[in-house]
Amino acid sequence: MSITSLREGQGSPARSKITILTIQEKKQRQAPITCLTAYDYATARLVDEAGIDMILVGDTLSQVVLGYESTLPVTMEEMLHHTRAVRRAVKTALVIADLPFGSYQGEAKEGVANAVPFVKEAGAEAVKLEGGDRRVDLVRRILDAEVPVMGHIGLTPQSLHKMGGYKVQGKDLTGIERLVKDAVALDRAGVFSIVLEGVPREVAAMITREVAAPTIGIGAGPECDGQVLVFHDIVNLTFAPPAKFVRSYGDAAALIRNAVSQFKADVESGGYPSDAESYHLPKETRADLEAILRRKTMKAYSR
Ligand code: KIV
């Protein structure tokens, strides 16, 4: 391993920047694609340094960071703000930003105008939007504006009320036909990848074989070209019973609770901060200060 192949100050070889071409090429050579959400500098940095291919600034920001019940309330400003923070952290992964509910469901012109700032101002390299066949015109227009698009079909949380709840999609023949049609329409429109959420494994496998764009599954089984999960879900920071497809990889809640309780106990017992955790005066200033204090005490006694 040559010195130039090492990133400054780190022991691991530098990785090449991931682009949409890397993602498409991974499908061709059947290499699994990894994707996680991130919404802030610290977690985005850790996810990037772990070598994840794509970081999605998902509109799940609304729930897992901002505490709303669904993804519907999150605004353009909030999504842009968090995308900027993620951008500052990420060196290698492809950064994708979710278009929030209401920012692209109206006029296509407005959808394009809302997609562009994610790249121009916030530094994302692609945007994601929900919906299939009915978004084809919008997808083409966003691509014409030079912004790569990731599609998202199946259980699309922004359609919560239209779906009548968070329900697995494509469970009957009509549903399967609709999903395949949506996937093919997005593929033909030129999306660089398609998220398949809450879809039976068999249907996701069929779509994955059918389309050129890599499929990224979440609750869609192992045959997808890649997998995405919500970062907070895999480290137990979501405060809700996990969905069937979530696998837990750590307990950040326990770690944080423990650290906070220990801090509280240390402050309350006088155990924090210690002398070693305190700043000290330089020797000469300390001597000068002590001399002044001594003179003051002597004056007080002589009165
Ligand atoms: O917003 C999000 O986190 C997502 C993923 C669940 C794919 O859209």
PDB file of C-alpha atoms and ligand atoms in Angstrom:
ATOM      1  CA  MET A   1       0.000   0.000   0.000  1.00  0.00           C
ATOM      2  CA  SER A   2       1.575   3.315  -1.055  1.00  0.00           C
ATOM      3  CA  ILE A   3       1.586   6.405   1.147  1.00  0.00           C
ATOM      4  CA  THR A   4      -0.420   8.316  -1.461  1.00  0.00           C
ATOM      5  CA  SER A   5      -3.183   5.716  -1.275  1.00  0.00           C
ATOM      6  CA  LEU A   6      -3.730   6.587   2.390  1.00  0.00           C
ATOM      7  CA  ARG A   7      -5.925   9.416   3.478  1.00  0.00           C
ATOM      8  CA  GLU A   8      -3.983  11.906   5.578  1.00  0.00           C
ATOM      9  CA  GLY A   9      -3.935  10.884   9.228  1.00  0.00           C
ATOM     10  CA  GLN A  10      -5.897   7.664   8.660  1.00  0.00           C
ATOM     11  CA  GLY A  11      -4.821   4.098   8.254  1.00  0.00           C
ATOM     12  CA  SER A  12      -7.286   3.031   5.568  1.00  0.00           C
ATOM     13  CA  PRO A  13      -6.989   3.428   1.801  1.00  0.00           C
ATOM     14  CA  ALA A  14      -8.788   6.451   0.306  1.00  0.00           C
ATOM     15  CA  ARG A  15     -12.083   5.502  -1.341  1.00  0.00           C
ATOM     16  CA  SER A  16     -13.186   6.934  -4.666  1.00  0.00           C
ATOM     17  CA  LYS A  17     -16.108   9.337  -4.688  1.00  0.00           C
ATOM     18  CA  ILE A  18     -19.385   7.521  -5.248  1.00  0.00           C
ATOM     19  CA  THR A  19     -21.453   8.912  -8.124  1.00  0.00           C
ATOM     20  CA  ILE A  20     -24.662   7.756  -9.788  1.00  0.00           C
ATOM     21  CA  LEU A  21     -22.435   5.906 -12.282  1.00  0.00           C
ATOM     22  CA  THR A  22     -20.829   3.910  -9.448  1.00  0.00           C
ATOM     23  CA  ILE A  23     -24.314   2.927  -8.254  1.00  0.00           C
ATOM     24  CA  GLN A  24     -25.460   1.843 -11.722  1.00  0.00           C
ATOM     25  CA  GLU A  25     -22.220  -0.040 -12.313  1.00  0.00           C
ATOM     26  CA  LYS A  26     -22.683  -1.896  -9.010  1.00  0.00           C
ATOM     27  CA  LYS A  27     -25.959  -3.318 -10.303  1.00  0.00           C
ATOM     28  CA  GLN A  28     -24.234  -4.495 -13.471  1.00  0.00           C
ATOM     29  CA  ARG A  29     -21.653  -6.439 -11.513  1.00  0.00           C
ATOM     30  CA  GLN A  30     -24.217  -7.544  -8.920  1.00  0.00           C
ATOM     31  CA  ALA A  31     -22.438  -5.872  -6.021  1.00  0.00           C
ATOM     32  CA  PRO A  32     -24.875  -5.018  -3.178  1.00  0.00           C
ATOM     33  CA  ILE A  33     -25.530  -1.285  -2.745  1.00  0.00           C
ATOM     34  CA  THR A  34     -25.687   0.182   0.780  1.00  0.00           C
ATOM     35  CA  CYS A  35     -27.694   3.219   1.816  1.00  0.00           C
ATOM     36  CA  LEU A  36     -28.573   4.773   5.186  1.00  0.00           C
ATOM     37  CA  THR A  37     -30.317   7.967   6.141  1.00  0.00           C
ATOM     38  CA  ALA A  38     -28.503  10.753   7.996  1.00  0.00           C
ATOM     39  CA  TYR A  39     -29.674  14.220   8.956  1.00  0.00           C
ATOM     40  CA  ASP A  40     -26.784  15.915  10.752  1.00  0.00           C
ATOM     41  CA  TYR A  41     -23.016  16.408  10.643  1.00  0.00           C
ATOM     42  CA  ALA A  42     -21.998  13.848  13.281  1.00  0.00           C
ATOM     43  CA  THR A  43     -24.018  10.871  12.080  1.00  0.00           C
ATOM     44  CA  ALA A  44     -23.423  11.627   8.386  1.00  0.00           C
ATOM     45  CA  ARG A  45     -19.708  11.687   9.074  1.00  0.00           C
ATOM     46  CA  LEU A  46     -19.796   8.313  10.842  1.00  0.00           C
ATOM     47  CA  VAL A  47     -21.949   6.742   8.125  1.00  0.00           C
ATOM     48  CA  ASP A  48     -19.632   8.072   5.405  1.00  0.00           C
ATOM     49  CA  GLU A  49     -16.489   6.937   7.209  1.00  0.00           C
ATOM     50  CA  ALA A  50     -18.001   3.436   7.544  1.00  0.00           C
ATOM     51  CA  GLY A  51     -18.064   3.230   3.732  1.00  0.00           C
ATOM     52  CA  ILE A  52     -21.812   3.335   3.030  1.00  0.00           C
ATOM     53  CA  ASP A  53     -22.450   4.049  -0.688  1.00  0.00           C
ATOM     54  CA  MET A  54     -25.361   6.472  -0.451  1.00  0.00           C
ATOM     55  CA  ILE A  55     -26.597   8.795   2.301  1.00  0.00           C
ATOM     56  CA  LEU A  56     -30.229   9.825   2.080  1.00  0.00           C
ATOM     57  CA  VAL A  57     -31.337  12.970   3.864  1.00  0.00           C
ATOM     58  CA  GLY A  58     -34.781  11.413   4.134  1.00  0.00           C
ATOM     59  CA  ASP A  59     -37.992  13.198   4.946  1.00  0.00           C
ATOM     60  CA  THR A  60     -38.110  10.779   7.920  1.00  0.00           C
ATOM     61  CA  LEU A  61     -36.235  13.743   9.410  1.00  0.00           C
ATOM     62  CA  SER A  62     -39.759  14.879  10.218  1.00  0.00           C
ATOM     63  CA  GLN A  63     -40.305  11.956  12.607  1.00  0.00           C
ATOM     64  CA  VAL A  64     -36.949  10.803  13.905  1.00  0.00           C
ATOM     65  CA  VAL A  65     -35.315  14.206  14.441  1.00  0.00           C
ATOM     66  CA  LEU A  66     -38.141  16.759  14.587  1.00  0.00           C
ATOM     67  CA  GLY A  67     -40.668  14.597  16.463  1.00  0.00           C
ATOM     68  CA  TYR A  68     -43.650  14.872  14.097  1.00  0.00           C
ATOM     69  CA  GLU A  69     -46.085  11.948  13.718  1.00  0.00           C
ATOM     70  CA  SER A  70     -45.521  11.502   9.972  1.00  0.00           C
ATOM     71  CA  THR A  71     -43.289  12.738   7.151  1.00  0.00           C
ATOM     72  CA  LEU A  72     -45.957  15.201   5.975  1.00  0.00           C
ATOM     73  CA  PRO A  73     -45.137  18.360   8.008  1.00  0.00           C
ATOM     74  CA  VAL A  74     -41.418  18.719   7.194  1.00  0.00           C
ATOM     75  CA  THR A  75     -40.694  21.853   5.133  1.00  0.00           C
ATOM     76  CA  MET A  76     -38.351  22.770   2.280  1.00  0.00           C
ATOM     77  CA  GLU A  77     -36.349  24.999   4.669  1.00  0.00           C
ATOM     78  CA  GLU A  78     -35.916  22.188   7.203  1.00  0.00           C
ATOM     79  CA  MET A  79     -34.871  19.688   4.514  1.00  0.00           C
ATOM     80  CA  LEU A  80     -32.387  22.168   3.011  1.00  0.00           C
ATOM     81  CA  HIS A  81     -30.950  23.031   6.444  1.00  0.00           C
ATOM     82  CA  HIS A  82     -30.248  19.372   7.275  1.00  0.00           C
ATOM     83  CA  THR A  83     -28.961  18.575   3.782  1.00  0.00           C
ATOM     84  CA  ARG A  84     -26.344  21.341   4.193  1.00  0.00           C
ATOM     85  CA  ALA A  85     -25.182  19.804   7.500  1.00  0.00           C
ATOM     86  CA  VAL A  86     -24.862  16.356   5.891  1.00  0.00           C
ATOM     87  CA  ARG A  87     -23.022  17.821   2.891  1.00  0.00           C
ATOM     88  CA  ARG A  88     -20.395  19.362   5.204  1.00  0.00           C
ATOM     89  CA  ALA A  89     -19.715  15.921   6.691  1.00  0.00           C
ATOM     90  CA  VAL A  90     -19.620  13.666   3.653  1.00  0.00           C
ATOM     91  CA  LYS A  91     -16.535  13.111   1.504  1.00  0.00           C
ATOM     92  CA  THR A  92     -17.275   9.897  -0.374  1.00  0.00           C
ATOM     93  CA  ALA A  93     -20.906   8.746  -0.284  1.00  0.00           C
ATOM     94  CA  LEU A  94     -23.487   9.964  -2.785  1.00  0.00           C
ATOM     95  CA  VAL A  95     -25.718  12.494  -1.006  1.00  0.00           C
ATOM     96  CA  ILE A  96     -29.417  12.332  -1.915  1.00  0.00           C
ATOM     97  CA  ALA A  97     -32.093  14.665  -0.536  1.00  0.00           C
ATOM     98  CA  ASP A  98     -35.784  13.840  -0.242  1.00  0.00           C
ATOM     99  CA  LEU A  99     -38.220  16.327  -1.754  1.00  0.00           C
ATOM    100  CA  PRO A 100     -40.712  17.065   1.041  1.00  0.00           C
ATOM    101  CA  PHE A 101     -44.460  16.549   0.764  1.00  0.00           C
ATOM    102  CA  GLY A 102     -46.148  19.411  -1.092  1.00  0.00           C
ATOM    103  CA  SER A 103     -42.997  20.559  -2.874  1.00  0.00           C
ATOM    104  CA  TYR A 104     -43.538  18.570  -6.095  1.00  0.00           C
ATOM    105  CA  GLN A 105     -47.109  17.239  -6.144  1.00  0.00           C
ATOM    106  CA  GLY A 106     -48.446  20.343  -7.946  1.00  0.00           C
ATOM    107  CA  GLU A 107     -47.175  21.983 -11.139  1.00  0.00           C
ATOM    108  CA  ALA A 108     -44.075  20.313 -12.644  1.00  0.00           C
ATOM    109  CA  LYS A 109     -42.455  23.750 -12.950  1.00  0.00           C
ATOM    110  CA  GLU A 110     -42.739  24.207  -9.193  1.00  0.00           C
ATOM    111  CA  GLY A 111     -41.325  20.708  -8.606  1.00  0.00           C
ATOM    112  CA  VAL A 112     -38.239  21.560 -10.675  1.00  0.00           C
ATOM    113  CA  ALA A 113     -37.865  24.905  -8.885  1.00  0.00           C
ATOM    114  CA  ASN A 114     -37.949  23.063  -5.539  1.00  0.00           C
ATOM    115  CA  ALA A 115     -35.518  20.316  -6.629  1.00  0.00           C
ATOM    116  CA  VAL A 116     -32.764  22.658  -7.858  1.00  0.00           C
ATOM    117  CA  PRO A 117     -31.893  24.336  -4.496  1.00  0.00           C
ATOM    118  CA  PHE A 118     -31.048  20.930  -3.005  1.00  0.00           C
ATOM    119  CA  VAL A 119     -28.160  20.727  -5.473  1.00  0.00           C
ATOM    120  CA  LYS A 120     -27.363  24.411  -5.962  1.00  0.00           C
ATOM    121  CA  GLU A 121     -27.577  25.607  -2.337  1.00  0.00           C
ATOM    122  CA  ALA A 122     -27.420  22.518  -0.135  1.00  0.00           C
ATOM    123  CA  GLY A 123     -24.905  20.390  -2.049  1.00  0.00           C
ATOM    124  CA  ALA A 124     -26.975  17.240  -2.655  1.00  0.00           C
ATOM    125  CA  GLU A 125     -26.046  15.209  -5.719  1.00  0.00           C
ATOM    126  CA  ALA A 126     -29.537  13.850  -6.413  1.00  0.00           C
ATOM    127  CA  VAL A 127     -33.111  14.167  -5.172  1.00  0.00           C
ATOM    128  CA  LYS A 128     -35.671  11.497  -4.313  1.00  0.00           C
ATOM    129  CA  LEU A 129     -39.400  11.745  -4.900  1.00  0.00           C
ATOM    130  CA  GLU A 130     -42.324   9.400  -4.301  1.00  0.00           C
ATOM    131  CA  GLY A 131     -44.690   8.026  -6.952  1.00  0.00           C
ATOM    132  CA  GLY A 132     -44.408   6.127 -10.219  1.00  0.00           C
ATOM    133  CA  ASP A 133     -46.196   6.523 -13.539  1.00  0.00           C
ATOM    134  CA  ARG A 134     -47.802   9.843 -12.540  1.00  0.00           C
ATOM    135  CA  ARG A 135     -44.387  11.435 -11.858  1.00  0.00           C
ATOM    136  CA  VAL A 136     -42.808  10.634 -15.230  1.00  0.00           C
ATOM    137  CA  ASP A 137     -43.196  14.141 -16.674  1.00  0.00           C
ATOM    138  CA  LEU A 138     -41.761  15.709 -13.501  1.00  0.00           C
ATOM    139  CA  VAL A 139     -38.831  13.245 -13.405  1.00  0.00           C
ATOM    140  CA  ARG A 140     -37.948  14.120 -17.025  1.00  0.00           C
ATOM    141  CA  ARG A 141     -38.067  17.840 -16.278  1.00  0.00           C
ATOM    142  CA  ILE A 142     -35.882  17.532 -13.177  1.00  0.00           C
ATOM    143  CA  LEU A 143     -33.405  15.471 -15.198  1.00  0.00           C
ATOM    144  CA  ASP A 144     -33.493  18.194 -17.895  1.00  0.00           C
ATOM    145  CA  ALA A 145     -32.452  20.594 -15.133  1.00  0.00           C
ATOM    146  CA  GLU A 146     -29.366  18.331 -14.655  1.00  0.00           C
ATOM    147  CA  VAL A 147     -30.499  16.900 -11.311  1.00  0.00           C
ATOM    148  CA  PRO A 148     -30.346  13.079 -10.962  1.00  0.00           C
ATOM    149  CA  VAL A 149     -33.532  11.530  -9.574  1.00  0.00           C
ATOM    150  CA  MET A 150     -34.125   8.517  -7.325  1.00  0.00           C
ATOM    151  CA  GLY A 151     -37.663   7.110  -7.561  1.00  0.00           C
ATOM    152  CA  HIS A 152     -39.618   5.673  -4.629  1.00  0.00           C
ATOM    153  CA  ILE A 153     -42.610   3.347  -5.050  1.00  0.00           C
ATOM    154  CA  GLY A 154     -44.583   0.795  -3.023  1.00  0.00           C
ATOM    155  CA  LEU A 155     -45.407   2.001   0.473  1.00  0.00           C
ATOM    156  CA  THR A 156     -44.853   5.728  -0.058  1.00  0.00           C
ATOM    157  CA  PRO A 157     -45.251   7.462   3.339  1.00  0.00           C
ATOM    158  CA  GLN A 158     -46.240  10.808   1.781  1.00  0.00           C
ATOM    159  CA  SER A 159     -49.393   9.025   0.455  1.00  0.00           C
ATOM    160  CA  LEU A 160     -50.263   7.898   3.996  1.00  0.00           C
ATOM    161  CA  HIS A 161     -53.873   9.127   3.876  1.00  0.00           C
ATOM    162  CA  LYS A 162     -54.507   7.957   0.304  1.00  0.00           C
ATOM    163  CA  MET A 163     -53.199   4.465   1.179  1.00  0.00           C
ATOM    164  CA  GLY A 164     -55.350   4.428   4.344  1.00  0.00           C
ATOM    165  CA  GLY A 165     -52.301   3.814   6.552  1.00  0.00           C
ATOM    166  CA  TYR A 166     -48.802   2.380   6.257  1.00  0.00           C
ATOM    167  CA  LYS A 167     -49.693  -0.750   4.278  1.00  0.00           C
ATOM    168  CA  VAL A 168     -47.566  -3.185   2.303  1.00  0.00           C
ATOM    169  CA  GLN A 169     -48.325  -2.575  -1.398  1.00  0.00           C
ATOM    170  CA  GLY A 170     -48.544  -5.020  -4.308  1.00  0.00           C
ATOM    171  CA  LYS A 171     -50.185  -7.914  -2.462  1.00  0.00           C
ATOM    172  CA  ASP A 172     -52.728  -8.756  -5.177  1.00  0.00           C
ATOM    173  CA  LEU A 173     -52.478  -9.051  -8.954  1.00  0.00           C
ATOM    174  CA  THR A 174     -53.829  -5.533  -9.588  1.00  0.00           C
ATOM    175  CA  GLY A 175     -51.345  -4.094  -7.084  1.00  0.00           C
ATOM    176  CA  ILE A 176     -48.460  -6.061  -8.599  1.00  0.00           C
ATOM    177  CA  GLU A 177     -49.356  -4.854 -12.088  1.00  0.00           C
ATOM    178  CA  ARG A 178     -49.469  -1.237 -10.860  1.00  0.00           C
ATOM    179  CA  LEU A 179     -46.084  -1.534  -9.153  1.00  0.00           C
ATOM    180  CA  VAL A 180     -44.398  -3.095 -12.191  1.00  0.00           C
ATOM    181  CA  LYS A 181     -45.909  -0.380 -14.413  1.00  0.00           C
ATOM    182  CA  ASP A 182     -44.647   2.325 -12.025  1.00  0.00           C
ATOM    183  CA  ALA A 183     -41.140   0.840 -11.869  1.00  0.00           C
ATOM    184  CA  VAL A 184     -40.878   0.492 -15.649  1.00  0.00           C
ATOM    185  CA  ALA A 185     -42.185   4.046 -16.182  1.00  0.00           C
ATOM    186  CA  LEU A 186     -39.595   5.498 -13.774  1.00  0.00           C
ATOM    187  CA  ASP A 187     -36.854   3.380 -15.324  1.00  0.00           C
ATOM    188  CA  ARG A 188     -37.725   4.608 -18.824  1.00  0.00           C
ATOM    189  CA  ALA A 189     -37.891   8.203 -17.572  1.00  0.00           C
ATOM    190  CA  GLY A 190     -34.235   7.832 -16.507  1.00  0.00           C
ATOM    191  CA  VAL A 191     -34.128   7.632 -12.685  1.00  0.00           C
ATOM    192  CA  PHE A 192     -30.716   6.415 -11.506  1.00  0.00           C
ATOM    193  CA  SER A 193     -32.261   4.117  -8.874  1.00  0.00           C
ATOM    194  CA  ILE A 194     -35.628   3.172  -7.380  1.00  0.00           C
ATOM    195  CA  VAL A 195     -36.501   2.701  -3.701  1.00  0.00           C
ATOM    196  CA  LEU A 196     -38.951  -0.181  -3.223  1.00  0.00           C
ATOM    197  CA  GLU A 197     -40.600   0.185   0.174  1.00  0.00           C
ATOM    198  CA  GLY A 198     -43.039  -2.236   1.824  1.00  0.00           C
ATOM    199  CA  VAL A 199     -43.334  -4.616  -1.117  1.00  0.00           C
ATOM    200  CA  PRO A 200     -43.554  -8.448  -1.036  1.00  0.00           C
ATOM    201  CA  ARG A 201     -40.175 -10.048  -1.654  1.00  0.00           C
ATOM    202  CA  GLU A 202     -41.400 -11.857  -4.778  1.00  0.00           C
ATOM    203  CA  VAL A 203     -42.630  -8.631  -6.383  1.00  0.00           C
ATOM    204  CA  ALA A 204     -39.428  -6.739  -5.548  1.00  0.00           C
ATOM    205  CA  ALA A 205     -37.391  -9.574  -7.101  1.00  0.00           C
ATOM    206  CA  MET A 206     -39.494  -9.385 -10.279  1.00  0.00           C
ATOM    207  CA  ILE A 207     -39.084  -5.612 -10.554  1.00  0.00           C
ATOM    208  CA  THR A 208     -35.342  -5.849  -9.875  1.00  0.00           C
ATOM    209  CA  ARG A 209     -34.985  -8.235 -12.832  1.00  0.00           C
ATOM    210  CA  GLU A 210     -37.222  -6.089 -15.025  1.00  0.00           C
ATOM    211  CA  VAL A 211     -35.590  -2.657 -14.681  1.00  0.00           C
ATOM    212  CA  ALA A 212     -32.105  -1.360 -15.536  1.00  0.00           C
ATOM    213  CA  ALA A 213     -32.079   1.062 -12.585  1.00  0.00           C
ATOM    214  CA  PRO A 214     -30.776  -0.410  -9.318  1.00  0.00           C
ATOM    215  CA  THR A 215     -33.571  -1.167  -6.842  1.00  0.00           C
ATOM    216  CA  ILE A 216     -32.953  -0.183  -3.230  1.00  0.00           C
ATOM    217  CA  GLY A 217     -35.207  -2.097  -0.863  1.00  0.00           C
ATOM    218  CA  ILE A 218     -36.650  -1.217   2.516  1.00  0.00           C
ATOM    219  CA  GLY A 219     -38.996  -3.963   3.638  1.00  0.00           C
ATOM    220  CA  ALA A 220     -38.746  -5.450   0.145  1.00  0.00           C
ATOM    221  CA  GLY A 221     -36.641  -8.572   0.688  1.00  0.00           C
ATOM    222  CA  PRO A 222     -33.098  -9.574  -0.196  1.00  0.00           C
ATOM    223  CA  GLU A 223     -33.291  -9.728  -3.998  1.00  0.00           C
ATOM    224  CA  CYS A 224     -33.141  -5.930  -4.408  1.00  0.00           C
ATOM    225  CA  ASP A 225     -29.869  -4.498  -5.743  1.00  0.00           C
ATOM    226  CA  GLY A 226     -29.325  -2.667  -2.460  1.00  0.00           C
ATOM    227  CA  GLN A 227     -30.833  -1.954   0.939  1.00  0.00           C
ATOM    228  CA  VAL A 228     -31.679   1.250   2.778  1.00  0.00           C
ATOM    229  CA  LEU A 229     -32.649   1.696   6.433  1.00  0.00           C
ATOM    230  CA  VAL A 230     -33.317   4.677   8.659  1.00  0.00           C
ATOM    231  CA  PHE A 231     -30.177   5.319  10.725  1.00  0.00           C
ATOM    232  CA  HIS A 232     -32.116   5.960  13.945  1.00  0.00           C
ATOM    233  CA  ASP A 233     -33.923   2.599  13.542  1.00  0.00           C
ATOM    234  CA  ILE A 234     -30.742   0.538  13.458  1.00  0.00           C
ATOM    235  CA  VAL A 235     -29.316   2.132  16.613  1.00  0.00           C
ATOM    236  CA  ASN A 236     -32.527   2.195  18.700  1.00  0.00           C
ATOM    237  CA  LEU A 237     -33.176   5.935  18.629  1.00  0.00           C
ATOM    238  CA  THR A 238     -36.721   5.948  17.253  1.00  0.00           C
ATOM    239  CA  PHE A 239     -38.827   5.453  20.407  1.00  0.00           C
ATOM    240  CA  ALA A 240     -41.369   3.296  18.539  1.00  0.00           C
ATOM    241  CA  PRO A 241     -41.768  -0.442  18.010  1.00  0.00           C
ATOM    242  CA  PRO A 242     -39.611  -1.291  14.991  1.00  0.00           C
ATOM    243  CA  ALA A 243     -41.134  -2.465  11.699  1.00  0.00           C
ATOM    244  CA  LYS A 244     -40.682  -6.133  10.744  1.00  0.00           C
ATOM    245  CA  PHE A 245     -37.804  -5.359   8.373  1.00  0.00           C
ATOM    246  CA  VAL A 246     -35.710  -3.331  10.843  1.00  0.00           C
ATOM    247  CA  ARG A 247     -32.643  -5.052  12.217  1.00  0.00           C
ATOM    248  CA  SER A 248     -31.060  -3.544  15.332  1.00  0.00           C
ATOM    249  CA  TYR A 249     -27.279  -3.097  15.167  1.00  0.00           C
ATOM    250  CA  GLY A 250     -26.741  -1.225  18.418  1.00  0.00           C
ATOM    251  CA  ASP A 251     -28.379   0.518  21.352  1.00  0.00           C
ATOM    252  CA  ALA A 252     -27.496   4.203  21.226  1.00  0.00           C
ATOM    253  CA  ALA A 253     -30.433   4.951  23.546  1.00  0.00           C
ATOM    254  CA  ALA A 254     -28.895   2.816  26.309  1.00  0.00           C
ATOM    255  CA  LEU A 255     -25.473   4.341  25.711  1.00  0.00           C
ATOM    256  CA  ILE A 256     -26.825   7.914  25.900  1.00  0.00           C
ATOM    257  CA  ARG A 257     -29.079   7.227  28.928  1.00  0.00           C
ATOM    258  CA  ASN A 258     -26.135   5.724  30.777  1.00  0.00           C
ATOM    259  CA  ALA A 259     -23.771   8.614  29.919  1.00  0.00           C
ATOM    260  CA  VAL A 260     -26.351  11.259  30.919  1.00  0.00           C
ATOM    261  CA  SER A 261     -27.186   9.510  34.229  1.00  0.00           C
ATOM    262  CA  GLN A 262     -23.490   9.227  35.107  1.00  0.00           C
ATOM    263  CA  PHE A 263     -22.935  12.943  34.367  1.00  0.00           C
ATOM    264  CA  LYS A 264     -25.915  13.874  36.567  1.00  0.00           C
ATOM    265  CA  ALA A 265     -24.662  11.674  39.428  1.00  0.00           C
ATOM    266  CA  ASP A 266     -21.101  13.046  39.176  1.00  0.00           C
ATOM    267  CA  VAL A 267     -22.235  16.700  39.277  1.00  0.00           C
ATOM    268  CA  GLU A 268     -24.643  16.058  42.158  1.00  0.00           C
ATOM    269  CA  SER A 269     -21.962  14.225  44.206  1.00  0.00           C
ATOM    270  CA  GLY A 270     -19.292  16.879  43.537  1.00  0.00           C
ATOM    271  CA  GLY A 271     -17.256  14.328  41.582  1.00  0.00           C
ATOM    272  CA  TYR A 272     -17.257  16.424  38.407  1.00  0.00           C
ATOM    273  CA  PRO A 273     -15.219  18.358  37.449  1.00  0.00           C
ATOM    274  CA  SER A 274     -11.982  17.168  39.084  1.00  0.00           C
ATOM    275  CA  ASP A 275      -8.860  19.307  39.464  1.00  0.00           C
ATOM    276  CA  ALA A 276      -7.411  17.673  36.336  1.00  0.00           C
ATOM    277  CA  GLU A 277     -10.507  18.780  34.414  1.00  0.00           C
ATOM    278  CA  SER A 278     -10.062  22.421  35.547  1.00  0.00           C
ATOM    279  CA  TYR A 279      -7.961  25.243  34.069  1.00  0.00           C
ATOM    280  CA  HIS A 280      -5.208  26.729  36.261  1.00  0.00           C
ATOM    281  CA  LEU A 281      -3.495  30.115  36.512  1.00  0.00           C
ATOM    282  CA  PRO A 282       0.135  30.387  35.389  1.00  0.00           C
ATOM    283  CA  LYS A 283       2.567  30.069  38.368  1.00  0.00           C
ATOM    284  CA  GLU A 284       3.571  33.788  38.433  1.00  0.00           C
ATOM    285  CA  THR A 285      -0.016  35.070  38.226  1.00  0.00           C
ATOM    286  CA  ARG A 286      -0.989  32.697  41.006  1.00  0.00           C
ATOM    287  CA  ALA A 287       1.848  33.974  43.214  1.00  0.00           C
ATOM    288  CA  ASP A 288       0.867  37.621  42.465  1.00  0.00           C
ATOM    289  CA  LEU A 289      -2.774  36.870  43.235  1.00  0.00           C
ATOM    290  CA  GLU A 290      -1.897  35.123  46.510  1.00  0.00           C
ATOM    291  CA  ALA A 291       0.284  38.111  47.564  1.00  0.00           C
ATOM    292  CA  ILE A 292      -2.623  40.522  46.888  1.00  0.00           C
ATOM    293  CA  LEU A 293      -5.024  38.339  48.871  1.00  0.00           C
ATOM    294  CA  ARG A 294      -2.525  38.135  51.775  1.00  0.00           C
ATOM    295  CA  ARG A 295      -2.121  41.965  51.842  1.00  0.00           C
ATOM    296  CA  LYS A 296      -5.914  42.354  51.834  1.00  0.00           C
ATOM    297  CA  THR A 297      -6.252  39.966  54.792  1.00  0.00           C
ATOM    298  CA  MET A 298      -3.532  41.769  56.756  1.00  0.00           C
ATOM    299  CA  LYS A 299      -5.203  45.166  56.139  1.00  0.00           C
ATOM    300  CA  ALA A 300      -8.501  43.763  57.375  1.00  0.00           C
ATOM    301  CA  TYR A 301      -6.856  42.566  60.627  1.00  0.00           C
ATOM    302  CA  SER A 302      -5.036  45.906  61.222  1.00  0.00           C
ATOM    303  CA  ARG A 303      -8.351  47.912  61.160  1.00  0.00           C
TER     304      ARG A 303
HETATM  305  O1  KIV B   1     -37.217   9.342   4.256  1.00  0.00           O
HETATM  306  C1  KIV B   1     -36.709   8.218   4.329  1.00  0.00           C
HETATM  307  O2  KIV B   1     -36.038   7.878   5.300  1.00  0.00           O
HETATM  308  C2  KIV B   1     -36.926   7.298   3.222  1.00  0.00           C
HETATM  309  C3  KIV B   1     -36.386   5.913   3.364  1.00  0.00           C
HETATM  310  C4  KIV B   1     -37.252   5.165   4.274  1.00  0.00           C
HETATM  311  C5  KIV B   1     -36.223   5.251   2.060  1.00  0.00           C
HETATM  312  O3  KIV B   1     -37.545   7.651   2.271  1.00  0.00           O
END
